[in-house]
Amino acid sequence: MPDPKGLERGLTNYGDRDFAAFLRRSFARSMGISPALLKRPIVGIAVAPSGFNNCHRSMPELTEAVSRGVLAAGGLPRAFPTISLGEVFLAPTSMMFRNLMAMDVEEMVRAQPMDAVVLIGGCDKTVPAQLMGAASAGRPAIQLVTGPMMTGRHRGVRLGACTDCRGYWAKYRAGTIDADEIAAVEGELAVTAGTCAVMGTASSMACIAEALGMALPGTAAIPAVHSARLVAAEETGKAAVRLVGHPLTPDRIITEKSVDNALRVLMAIGGSTNAIVHLAAIAGRLGIALPLERINRISDETPVLVDLKPVGDGYMEDLHAAGAVGAVLRELRGLLHLDCIGVDGATLAERLDQPGGWVDRRIVREFADPISPVGGIVGLRGSLAPDGAILKRAAATPALFEVEGRAVVFDDMEDLGRRIDDPDLDVLPNDILVLRNAGPQAAGMPEAGYLPIPGKLARAGVKDMVRVSDARMSGTAYGTIVLHVAPEAAVGGPFAVVRSGDRIALSVARRRIDLMVDDAEIRRRLSAWSPPPLPTRGYAALYRRTVLQAPQGCDFDFLTGARSRD
Ligand code: FES
């Protein structure tokens, strides 16, 4: 007997299938849906609107447009909510809740009677969570992103969240702008619905979703408030109905090859370091690893082509107008796996064989004329980070790539907050700032890796220093910042026992980050070290007990490699 579809799929277990189907039909009719429509294939629409998520403000309109497309193509749309992760409204950090949302998505997609699902998300953690959940749920799925914000204006200068948030805040800290000006800037940084306007994490994940083949071609960069975004939503609804007839589950789309393609695009767009963690988690759901060596190989072969903040000057609205992800893929064509298939059923080769439109070369450079000949992100290893660390070289200061300096260690974020602006802090411009106990287990891995320049140095004009942590940093941030040190301090390892005054050596050329302390001394220090206490109840306890390290994408150990139970 063929598997039940539509409303008959996955019946509630009463011990009587026919009764369960009868009951479900009867309750569905109470929603005022005609029996004819109830017989159609069902497309679920996973939505995450929230009064605590500005980036999802346009979700009702998008849901309506997706529904329109589903109905037009002969399906029955059914929107359903999941939790919503508004980046700046969550404490201690949205990262702690990405896996919770991924579980919510996976279980609700699997538990409810839908033949395919459209995932609408945008803010940093929502697209990773939706793709992780969909990969594990095993139903045909399409990602639709909410799209980026438009820019604001301040004294004739374009502003967009959140590279400019950081730039202006640094000026305010250094005393070069006053309280009135920073208050005026506050009202111009995030001026429309949508996700952060630069190539931060949300934009990087949108481009990755398209490069993986999980979003329709051409949809990643359309601004949230552009009419084309609604058309993309309608088309996404239609495509979801087509998927029902020709089931292409995420495991056929997210493969080693498409993950490679996504990594290449991430490098070429100068994308966020966070995207490495999220891509590792998405791929990990299908048993695909993302070793540092692969990241470095792809980074070394792939030029940075897209001139957006924080690496360059433009904003996502410029990328949309410049030719969008399609223009980037065309430039990278010779490096891509062209046999990868997307949710529209076409191979990448078929997509790129279509004529490309006009490209604004100020924003998307030709392969032969890159912004940088190598990719934006590199992996590091060494005695300070035996399991790896990440540096966004495209947003760093090349003069700081080959240095050795004295460590100035902050034990945790409270310690950092207490001492960073202390006029008596023993710190010099060529020191290396270290923040530990901000990793996944210790703190949920907040975006605390962008340590501020100590107040007295900032006022003296110091703009960048080498900073090292087991935390993440916002994709909109910049500086010579080594992140995701693994193992994190809370699970032991050399990072747990580095002390102020130790020497640290960074070599981007050799991909090394080393603690210049001999092994015997590190072992001696570790023998006297004890781990911090873990929470004992609720989600925090589950998180801390089961979260994996950054190289495994900070997924839960019991969720990786998961397959559909269908
Ligand atoms: Fe949502 Fe930046 S706060 S994308």
Coordinates of C-alpha atoms and ligand atoms in Angstrom, one line a residue:
M1 CA 0.0 0.0 0.0
P2 CA 1.5 3.5 -0.9
D3 CA 2.4 5.7 2.1
P4 CA -0.5 7.9 3.1
K5 CA -0.3 11.5 1.9
G6 CA -1.9 14.8 2.7
L7 CA -4.3 14.8 5.6
E8 CA -4.0 11.1 6.0
R9 CA -0.3 11.2 6.6
G10 CA 1.0 10.2 10.1
L11 CA -2.4 9.7 11.8
T12 CA -2.8 10.3 15.5
N13 CA -2.5 6.9 17.2
Y14 CA -5.9 5.9 18.7
G15 CA -5.5 2.2 17.7
D16 CA -8.1 2.7 14.9
R17 CA -6.7 4.2 11.7
D18 CA -10.1 4.8 10.1
F19 CA -11.4 6.5 13.2
A20 CA -8.3 8.7 13.4
A21 CA -8.7 9.7 9.7
F22 CA -12.4 10.5 10.2
L23 CA -11.7 12.5 13.3
R24 CA -8.9 14.5 11.6
R25 CA -11.1 15.3 8.6
S26 CA -13.9 16.4 10.9
F27 CA -11.6 18.7 12.9
A28 CA -10.0 20.1 9.8
R29 CA -13.4 21.0 8.5
S30 CA -14.0 23.0 11.6
M31 CA -11.3 25.4 10.2
G32 CA -13.8 26.1 7.3
I33 CA -11.8 24.2 4.7
S34 CA -13.8 22.5 1.9
P35 CA -13.6 18.7 1.5
A36 CA -12.1 19.3 -2.0
L37 CA -9.2 21.4 -0.6
L38 CA -8.7 18.9 2.2
K39 CA -7.9 16.3 -0.4
R40 CA -5.0 18.3 -1.9
P41 CA -1.3 17.7 -1.0
I42 CA -0.4 19.7 2.0
V43 CA 2.5 22.2 2.2
G44 CA 3.4 23.2 5.7
I45 CA 4.8 26.7 6.2
A46 CA 7.0 26.9 9.2
V47 CA 6.8 30.5 10.5
A48 CA 8.5 32.3 13.3
P49 CA 7.0 35.7 13.8
S50 CA 7.5 37.3 17.2
G51 CA 7.2 40.6 19.0
F52 CA 10.8 39.9 19.9
N53 CA 12.1 39.5 16.4
N54 CA 12.3 42.6 14.3
C55 CA 13.9 40.7 11.5
H56 CA 10.7 38.7 11.0
R57 CA 8.4 41.7 10.9
S58 CA 7.4 40.9 7.3
M59 CA 6.5 37.2 8.0
P60 CA 2.7 37.6 7.8
E61 CA 3.0 39.1 4.3
L62 CA 5.4 36.4 3.2
T63 CA 3.2 33.7 4.6
E64 CA 0.3 35.0 2.7
A65 CA 2.4 35.1 -0.5
V66 CA 3.6 31.5 0.0
S67 CA 0.1 30.4 0.6
R68 CA -1.0 32.1 -2.6
G69 CA 1.6 30.1 -4.5
V70 CA 0.7 26.8 -2.9
L71 CA -3.0 27.3 -3.7
A72 CA -2.3 28.4 -7.2
A73 CA -0.2 25.2 -7.8
G74 CA -2.9 22.9 -6.4
G75 CA -1.8 22.4 -2.8
L76 CA -3.2 23.2 0.6
P77 CA -1.1 25.6 2.6
R78 CA -1.0 25.2 6.4
A79 CA 1.2 27.7 8.3
F80 CA 2.4 26.6 11.7
P81 CA 4.5 28.4 14.3
T82 CA 7.8 27.4 15.8
I83 CA 9.9 29.4 18.3
S84 CA 11.5 32.5 17.0
L85 CA 15.1 33.7 17.7
G86 CA 15.5 37.4 17.6
E87 CA 19.2 37.9 17.8
V88 CA 19.4 40.9 20.2
F89 CA 16.5 40.0 22.3
L90 CA 17.8 36.7 23.7
A91 CA 19.9 36.1 26.8
P92 CA 22.5 34.9 27.4
T93 CA 22.8 34.4 23.6
S94 CA 20.6 33.3 20.7
M95 CA 23.1 30.5 20.0
M96 CA 21.9 28.6 23.0
F97 CA 18.5 28.3 21.4
R98 CA 19.4 27.4 17.8
N99 CA 19.3 23.7 18.6
L100 CA 16.0 24.1 20.5
M101 CA 14.5 25.7 17.4
A102 CA 16.0 23.0 15.2
M103 CA 14.3 20.3 17.4
D104 CA 11.1 22.3 17.2
V105 CA 11.2 22.4 13.4
E106 CA 12.2 18.8 13.0
E107 CA 9.6 17.4 15.3
M108 CA 6.7 19.6 14.1
V109 CA 7.6 18.9 10.4
R110 CA 7.6 15.2 11.1
A111 CA 4.6 15.1 13.5
Q112 CA 2.2 17.1 11.4
P113 CA 0.6 15.9 8.1
M114 CA 2.5 17.8 5.5
D115 CA 3.9 16.5 2.2
A116 CA 6.5 19.3 1.9
V117 CA 7.4 22.4 4.0
V118 CA 8.4 25.9 3.3
L119 CA 10.7 27.3 6.0
I120 CA 10.5 31.1 6.4
G121 CA 13.3 32.5 8.5
G122 CA 15.8 35.2 8.4
C123 CA 17.5 36.3 11.7
D124 CA 20.9 34.8 12.3
K125 CA 20.0 31.5 14.0
T126 CA 16.6 30.8 12.4
V127 CA 17.8 29.7 8.9
P128 CA 20.5 27.3 10.4
A129 CA 17.9 25.9 12.8
Q130 CA 15.3 25.4 10.0
L131 CA 17.8 23.8 7.7
M132 CA 19.1 21.5 10.5
G133 CA 15.6 20.5 11.5
A134 CA 14.5 20.0 7.9
A135 CA 17.6 17.9 7.1
S136 CA 16.7 15.6 10.0
A137 CA 12.9 15.5 9.4
G138 CA 13.5 14.2 5.9
R139 CA 10.5 15.8 4.2
P140 CA 10.9 17.9 1.0
A141 CA 11.7 21.4 2.2
I142 CA 12.4 24.8 0.7
Q143 CA 14.0 27.7 2.5
L144 CA 12.6 31.2 2.0
V145 CA 14.5 34.0 3.8
T146 CA 12.9 37.2 5.0
G147 CA 15.5 39.2 3.1
P148 CA 17.8 42.0 4.2
M149 CA 16.9 45.5 5.5
M150 CA 17.3 48.6 3.5
T151 CA 19.9 51.2 4.7
G152 CA 19.3 54.4 6.7
R153 CA 21.1 57.7 6.4
H154 CA 23.0 59.8 8.9
R155 CA 24.5 63.2 7.8
G156 CA 24.6 62.0 4.2
V157 CA 26.2 58.6 5.0
R158 CA 24.5 55.3 4.4
L159 CA 24.1 53.2 7.5
G160 CA 23.1 49.6 8.0
A161 CA 23.1 47.1 10.9
C162 CA 25.4 46.1 12.1
T163 CA 28.8 46.9 10.9
D164 CA 28.0 50.6 11.3
C165 CA 26.6 49.9 14.8
R166 CA 30.1 48.8 15.8
G167 CA 31.9 51.5 13.9
Y168 CA 29.9 54.3 15.4
W169 CA 30.0 52.7 18.9
A170 CA 33.8 52.5 18.7
K171 CA 33.9 56.2 17.7
Y172 CA 31.7 57.0 20.7
R173 CA 34.0 54.9 23.0
A174 CA 37.0 56.7 21.7
G175 CA 35.3 60.1 22.3
T176 CA 35.3 61.2 18.6
I177 CA 31.5 61.5 18.5
D178 CA 29.2 62.7 21.4
A179 CA 26.1 61.4 23.0
D180 CA 23.7 63.4 20.7
E181 CA 25.3 62.0 17.6
I182 CA 25.3 58.4 18.8
A183 CA 21.6 58.9 19.7
A184 CA 20.9 60.1 16.2
V185 CA 22.7 57.1 14.7
E186 CA 20.7 54.7 16.8
G187 CA 17.6 55.7 14.8
E188 CA 19.1 55.1 11.4
L189 CA 20.8 51.7 11.8
A190 CA 17.9 49.4 11.4
V191 CA 15.2 51.2 9.5
T192 CA 13.0 48.6 7.7
A193 CA 11.8 45.0 8.2
G194 CA 14.3 42.4 7.4
T195 CA 17.7 41.1 8.5
C196 CA 20.9 43.0 9.0
A197 CA 21.8 45.0 5.9
V198 CA 25.5 43.9 5.6
M199 CA 27.1 40.5 4.9
G200 CA 26.6 39.4 8.4
T201 CA 25.5 36.0 9.6
A202 CA 21.9 36.3 8.4
S203 CA 23.0 37.4 4.9
S204 CA 25.7 34.7 4.8
M205 CA 23.2 32.0 5.7
A206 CA 20.8 33.3 3.1
C207 CA 23.5 33.0 0.4
I208 CA 24.5 29.5 1.8
A209 CA 20.8 28.3 1.6
E210 CA 20.8 29.3 -2.0
A211 CA 24.2 27.9 -2.8
L212 CA 23.3 24.6 -1.1
G213 CA 20.3 24.4 -3.4
M214 CA 17.8 24.7 -0.5
A215 CA 16.3 28.1 -1.6
L216 CA 15.1 29.0 -5.1
P217 CA 17.7 30.6 -7.3
G218 CA 17.9 34.3 -7.0
T219 CA 16.1 34.7 -3.7
A220 CA 18.8 35.2 -1.1
A221 CA 19.5 38.9 -1.5
I222 CA 16.1 40.4 -2.4
P223 CA 15.5 43.1 0.2
A224 CA 12.7 42.3 2.7
V225 CA 10.6 45.3 1.6
H226 CA 11.0 44.8 -2.2
S227 CA 8.0 43.6 -4.1
A228 CA 10.2 40.9 -5.7
R229 CA 10.5 39.3 -2.2
L230 CA 6.7 38.6 -2.3
V231 CA 7.0 37.2 -5.8
A232 CA 9.8 35.0 -4.6
A233 CA 7.5 33.8 -1.7
E234 CA 4.8 33.0 -4.2
E235 CA 7.2 31.1 -6.4
T236 CA 8.5 29.2 -3.4
G237 CA 5.0 28.1 -2.6
K238 CA 4.5 26.8 -6.1
A239 CA 7.9 25.0 -6.0
A240 CA 6.9 23.3 -2.8
V241 CA 3.9 21.8 -4.5
R242 CA 6.1 20.6 -7.3
L243 CA 8.3 19.0 -4.8
V244 CA 5.4 16.9 -3.5
G245 CA 5.1 15.3 -6.9
H246 CA 8.9 14.7 -7.3
P247 CA 10.1 14.3 -3.8
L248 CA 13.6 15.7 -3.4
T249 CA 14.4 15.4 0.3
P250 CA 17.1 17.6 1.9
D251 CA 19.6 14.6 2.0
R252 CA 19.6 14.6 -1.8
I253 CA 20.3 18.3 -2.0
I254 CA 22.7 18.8 1.0
T255 CA 25.6 16.6 0.0
E256 CA 29.4 16.7 0.3
K257 CA 29.5 18.5 -3.0
S258 CA 26.8 21.1 -2.3
V259 CA 28.4 21.8 1.1
D260 CA 31.7 22.5 -0.8
N261 CA 29.8 24.8 -3.1
A262 CA 28.3 26.6 -0.1
L263 CA 31.7 27.0 1.5
R264 CA 33.1 28.5 -1.7
V265 CA 30.2 31.0 -1.9
L266 CA 30.8 31.8 1.8
M267 CA 34.5 32.6 1.0
A268 CA 33.7 34.6 -2.1
I269 CA 31.1 36.8 -0.3
G270 CA 33.5 37.5 2.6
G271 CA 30.8 35.9 4.8
S272 CA 30.5 35.4 8.5
T273 CA 32.6 33.1 10.7
N274 CA 29.3 32.0 12.3
A275 CA 28.3 30.4 9.0
I276 CA 31.1 27.9 9.4
V277 CA 29.6 26.7 12.7
H278 CA 26.1 26.6 11.2
L279 CA 27.2 24.9 8.0
A280 CA 29.0 22.3 10.1
A281 CA 25.8 21.7 12.1
I282 CA 23.6 21.4 9.0
A283 CA 26.0 19.1 7.2
G284 CA 26.5 17.1 10.4
R285 CA 22.8 16.3 10.4
L286 CA 23.5 14.3 7.3
G287 CA 26.8 12.8 8.4
I288 CA 28.9 15.2 6.5
A289 CA 32.0 16.5 8.3
L290 CA 33.6 19.9 7.7
P291 CA 37.3 19.5 8.7
L292 CA 39.5 22.6 9.0
E293 CA 41.8 21.3 6.3
R294 CA 38.8 21.3 3.8
I295 CA 37.9 24.8 4.9
N296 CA 41.5 26.0 4.3
R297 CA 41.8 24.3 1.0
I298 CA 38.6 25.9 -0.3
S299 CA 39.6 29.3 1.2
D300 CA 43.0 29.2 -0.5
E301 CA 41.4 28.4 -3.8
T302 CA 38.5 30.9 -3.7
P303 CA 38.8 34.6 -4.1
V304 CA 36.7 37.2 -2.3
L305 CA 34.5 38.7 -5.0
V306 CA 31.8 40.6 -3.2
D307 CA 32.4 44.1 -1.9
L308 CA 30.0 44.4 1.1
K309 CA 30.5 45.4 4.7
P310 CA 32.1 44.3 6.9
V311 CA 34.9 43.3 4.4
G312 CA 34.1 46.1 1.9
D313 CA 31.8 49.0 1.4
G314 CA 28.4 47.9 0.1
Y315 CA 25.2 46.6 1.6
M316 CA 22.9 43.7 0.7
E317 CA 20.6 45.9 -1.3
D318 CA 23.6 46.6 -3.5
L319 CA 24.3 42.9 -4.0
H320 CA 20.6 42.4 -5.0
A321 CA 20.9 45.2 -7.6
A322 CA 24.4 44.0 -8.7
G323 CA 23.4 40.5 -9.8
A324 CA 23.0 38.7 -6.5
V325 CA 24.2 35.2 -5.7
G326 CA 23.8 34.1 -9.4
A327 CA 26.5 36.6 -10.4
V328 CA 28.8 35.2 -7.8
L329 CA 28.1 31.6 -8.8
R330 CA 28.8 32.4 -12.5
E331 CA 32.3 33.8 -11.5
L332 CA 33.0 30.7 -9.4
R333 CA 31.7 28.3 -12.0
G334 CA 35.0 26.6 -12.7
L335 CA 35.4 25.7 -9.0
L336 CA 31.8 24.5 -8.4
H337 CA 30.3 21.0 -8.4
L338 CA 27.8 21.6 -11.2
D339 CA 25.9 18.4 -10.9
C340 CA 24.4 19.4 -7.6
I341 CA 20.6 19.6 -7.7
G342 CA 18.5 22.3 -6.1
V343 CA 14.9 22.4 -4.8
D344 CA 13.7 23.5 -8.2
G345 CA 14.9 20.1 -9.6
A346 CA 17.5 21.7 -11.8
T347 CA 21.3 21.1 -11.6
L348 CA 23.6 24.0 -10.9
A349 CA 24.9 23.6 -14.5
E350 CA 21.4 24.0 -15.8
R351 CA 20.9 27.1 -13.7
L352 CA 24.2 28.7 -14.8
D353 CA 23.6 27.8 -18.4
Q354 CA 20.7 30.3 -18.4
P355 CA 21.8 33.8 -19.6
G356 CA 23.0 35.9 -16.7
G357 CA 21.9 39.5 -16.4
W358 CA 23.9 42.7 -16.0
V359 CA 26.4 42.7 -13.1
D360 CA 27.6 45.7 -11.2
R361 CA 31.3 45.1 -11.0
R362 CA 31.7 47.5 -8.2
I363 CA 29.9 45.0 -6.0
V364 CA 30.5 41.6 -7.6
R365 CA 34.0 41.5 -9.0
E366 CA 35.2 39.2 -11.9
F367 CA 37.1 36.1 -10.9
A368 CA 40.2 37.6 -12.5
D369 CA 39.9 40.9 -10.6
P370 CA 39.1 39.9 -7.0
I371 CA 39.0 42.0 -3.9
S372 CA 41.3 39.3 -2.4
P373 CA 42.8 36.3 -4.3
V374 CA 42.0 34.1 -1.3
G375 CA 38.9 33.4 0.7
G376 CA 37.8 35.4 3.8
I377 CA 38.1 32.8 6.5
V378 CA 40.9 30.5 7.6
G379 CA 41.2 27.7 10.1
L380 CA 44.1 27.7 12.6
R381 CA 45.5 25.0 14.8
G382 CA 48.3 24.9 17.3
S383 CA 49.1 24.3 20.9
L384 CA 46.6 26.9 22.0
A385 CA 43.8 25.4 19.9
P386 CA 44.6 21.7 19.2
D387 CA 41.1 21.1 17.7
G388 CA 41.1 24.3 15.7
A389 CA 40.1 28.0 15.7
I390 CA 38.9 30.4 13.0
L391 CA 40.1 33.8 11.8
K392 CA 38.3 36.0 9.4
R393 CA 41.4 37.3 7.6
A394 CA 39.3 39.4 5.1
A395 CA 38.2 41.5 8.0
A396 CA 41.5 41.6 9.9
T397 CA 44.6 43.7 9.8
P398 CA 47.4 42.1 7.7
A399 CA 50.1 43.7 9.8
L400 CA 48.9 41.6 12.7
F401 CA 49.0 38.2 10.8
E402 CA 52.5 37.2 11.9
V403 CA 53.0 38.3 15.5
E404 CA 54.0 37.1 18.9
G405 CA 52.7 38.9 22.0
R406 CA 52.1 38.9 25.7
A407 CA 48.7 37.4 26.7
V408 CA 46.3 39.6 28.7
V409 CA 43.8 37.1 30.0
F410 CA 40.1 37.7 31.0
D411 CA 38.7 34.7 32.7
D412 CA 35.1 35.2 31.6
M413 CA 32.8 37.9 30.3
E414 CA 32.2 39.4 33.7
D415 CA 35.9 39.7 34.2
L416 CA 36.2 41.4 30.8
G417 CA 33.4 43.8 31.6
R418 CA 35.0 44.7 34.9
R419 CA 38.5 45.3 33.8
I420 CA 38.7 46.2 30.1
D421 CA 38.3 49.9 30.7
D422 CA 40.3 50.0 33.9
P423 CA 42.9 52.7 33.5
D424 CA 45.3 50.5 35.6
L425 CA 44.9 47.5 33.2
D426 CA 48.4 46.3 32.3
V427 CA 48.0 46.2 28.5
L428 CA 50.0 47.5 25.6
P429 CA 49.0 47.8 21.9
N430 CA 51.0 44.8 20.8
D431 CA 49.6 42.5 23.6
I432 CA 47.2 39.7 22.7
L433 CA 43.8 39.9 24.5
V434 CA 42.4 36.5 25.6
L435 CA 38.8 35.8 26.6
R436 CA 38.0 32.3 27.9
N437 CA 35.0 30.5 29.3
A438 CA 32.8 32.0 26.6
G439 CA 32.6 28.7 24.6
P440 CA 29.6 26.5 23.9
Q441 CA 29.5 24.6 27.2
A442 CA 30.5 27.5 29.4
A443 CA 28.2 30.2 28.1
G444 CA 26.4 29.0 25.0
M445 CA 29.1 30.6 22.8
P446 CA 28.0 34.2 22.7
E447 CA 29.3 36.8 20.2
A448 CA 31.7 38.0 22.8
G449 CA 34.8 37.4 20.7
Y450 CA 34.9 41.0 19.4
L451 CA 36.6 42.1 22.6
P452 CA 36.6 45.9 22.8
I453 CA 39.9 47.6 22.5
P454 CA 40.8 48.6 26.1
G455 CA 39.5 52.1 26.8
K456 CA 42.8 53.7 27.4
L457 CA 44.3 52.2 24.2
A458 CA 41.1 53.1 22.1
R459 CA 41.4 56.7 23.3
A460 CA 45.1 56.7 22.3
G461 CA 44.1 55.7 18.8
V462 CA 44.6 51.9 18.8
K463 CA 42.1 50.5 16.2
D464 CA 42.9 46.8 16.2
M465 CA 44.7 44.2 18.4
V466 CA 44.9 40.4 18.2
R467 CA 42.1 39.0 20.2
V468 CA 41.6 35.3 21.0
S469 CA 38.6 33.5 22.5
D470 CA 36.5 30.4 22.6
A471 CA 33.5 32.6 21.7
R472 CA 32.0 33.6 18.4
M473 CA 31.7 37.1 16.9
S474 CA 29.0 38.8 14.9
G475 CA 29.3 38.4 11.2
T476 CA 29.1 42.1 11.0
A477 CA 32.2 42.7 13.1
Y478 CA 35.8 43.1 12.0
G479 CA 39.3 43.0 13.5
T480 CA 42.2 40.5 14.0
I481 CA 40.1 38.2 16.0
V482 CA 40.7 34.5 16.5
L483 CA 37.5 32.7 17.4
H484 CA 36.0 29.3 18.2
V485 CA 39.1 28.0 20.0
A486 CA 38.6 24.3 20.5
P487 CA 38.6 22.7 23.0
E488 CA 37.0 25.5 24.8
A489 CA 38.3 26.4 28.2
A490 CA 35.4 24.8 30.1
V491 CA 36.3 21.3 28.9
G492 CA 40.0 21.6 29.7
G493 CA 42.9 21.8 27.2
P494 CA 45.5 24.5 26.9
F495 CA 43.1 27.4 26.6
A496 CA 41.8 26.7 30.1
V497 CA 45.3 27.4 31.6
V498 CA 46.8 30.2 29.6
R499 CA 47.9 33.0 31.9
S500 CA 48.5 36.7 31.6
G501 CA 52.1 37.2 30.7
D502 CA 52.4 34.0 28.7
R503 CA 53.5 34.5 25.1
I504 CA 51.1 33.6 22.2
A505 CA 52.3 33.3 18.6
L506 CA 49.9 33.8 15.7
S507 CA 50.9 32.9 12.1
V508 CA 48.2 33.2 9.5
A509 CA 50.6 32.0 6.8
R510 CA 51.3 28.8 8.7
R511 CA 47.7 28.5 10.0
R512 CA 49.0 28.4 13.6
I513 CA 48.0 29.7 17.0
D514 CA 50.5 28.6 19.7
L515 CA 50.9 29.0 23.4
M516 CA 54.6 29.5 23.9
V517 CA 54.7 27.5 27.1
D518 CA 56.3 24.1 27.3
D519 CA 54.1 21.0 27.4
A520 CA 55.2 19.9 30.9
E521 CA 54.1 23.3 32.3
I522 CA 50.8 23.0 30.5
R523 CA 50.3 19.5 31.9
R524 CA 51.2 20.8 35.4
R525 CA 48.7 23.6 35.2
L526 CA 46.0 21.3 33.8
S527 CA 46.5 18.8 36.7
A528 CA 45.5 21.6 39.1
W529 CA 42.5 22.7 36.9
S530 CA 38.9 21.8 37.6
P531 CA 35.9 22.3 35.3
P532 CA 33.3 24.9 36.1
P533 CA 30.0 23.6 37.6
L534 CA 27.3 22.8 35.1
P535 CA 23.6 23.7 35.4
T536 CA 21.5 20.9 36.7
R537 CA 18.0 21.5 35.4
G538 CA 16.0 22.4 32.4
Y539 CA 17.2 23.2 28.9
A540 CA 20.4 24.8 30.2
A541 CA 21.4 21.4 31.7
L542 CA 20.5 19.5 28.5
Y543 CA 22.5 22.1 26.5
R544 CA 25.6 22.0 28.6
R545 CA 25.6 18.2 28.9
T546 CA 25.2 17.5 25.2
V547 CA 26.5 20.4 23.2
L548 CA 29.4 19.6 20.9
Q549 CA 32.4 21.8 20.2
A550 CA 32.6 24.4 17.4
P551 CA 34.2 22.1 14.8
Q552 CA 31.1 19.9 15.1
G553 CA 28.8 22.9 14.7
C554 CA 27.8 23.1 18.4
D555 CA 25.0 20.7 17.7
F556 CA 23.7 18.3 20.4
D557 CA 25.6 15.0 20.4
F558 CA 22.3 13.1 20.1
L559 CA 21.1 15.0 17.0
T560 CA 24.0 14.6 14.5
G561 CA 23.6 12.2 11.7
A562 CA 19.9 11.8 12.5
R563 CA 17.6 10.4 9.9
S564 CA 13.9 10.6 9.3
R565 CA 11.8 8.2 11.3
D566 CA 9.2 8.2 8.5
Ligands
FES1 FE1 18.4 39.7 13.0 FE2 20.9 40.9 12.5 S1 19.5 41.0 14.3 S2 19.7 39.5 11.3

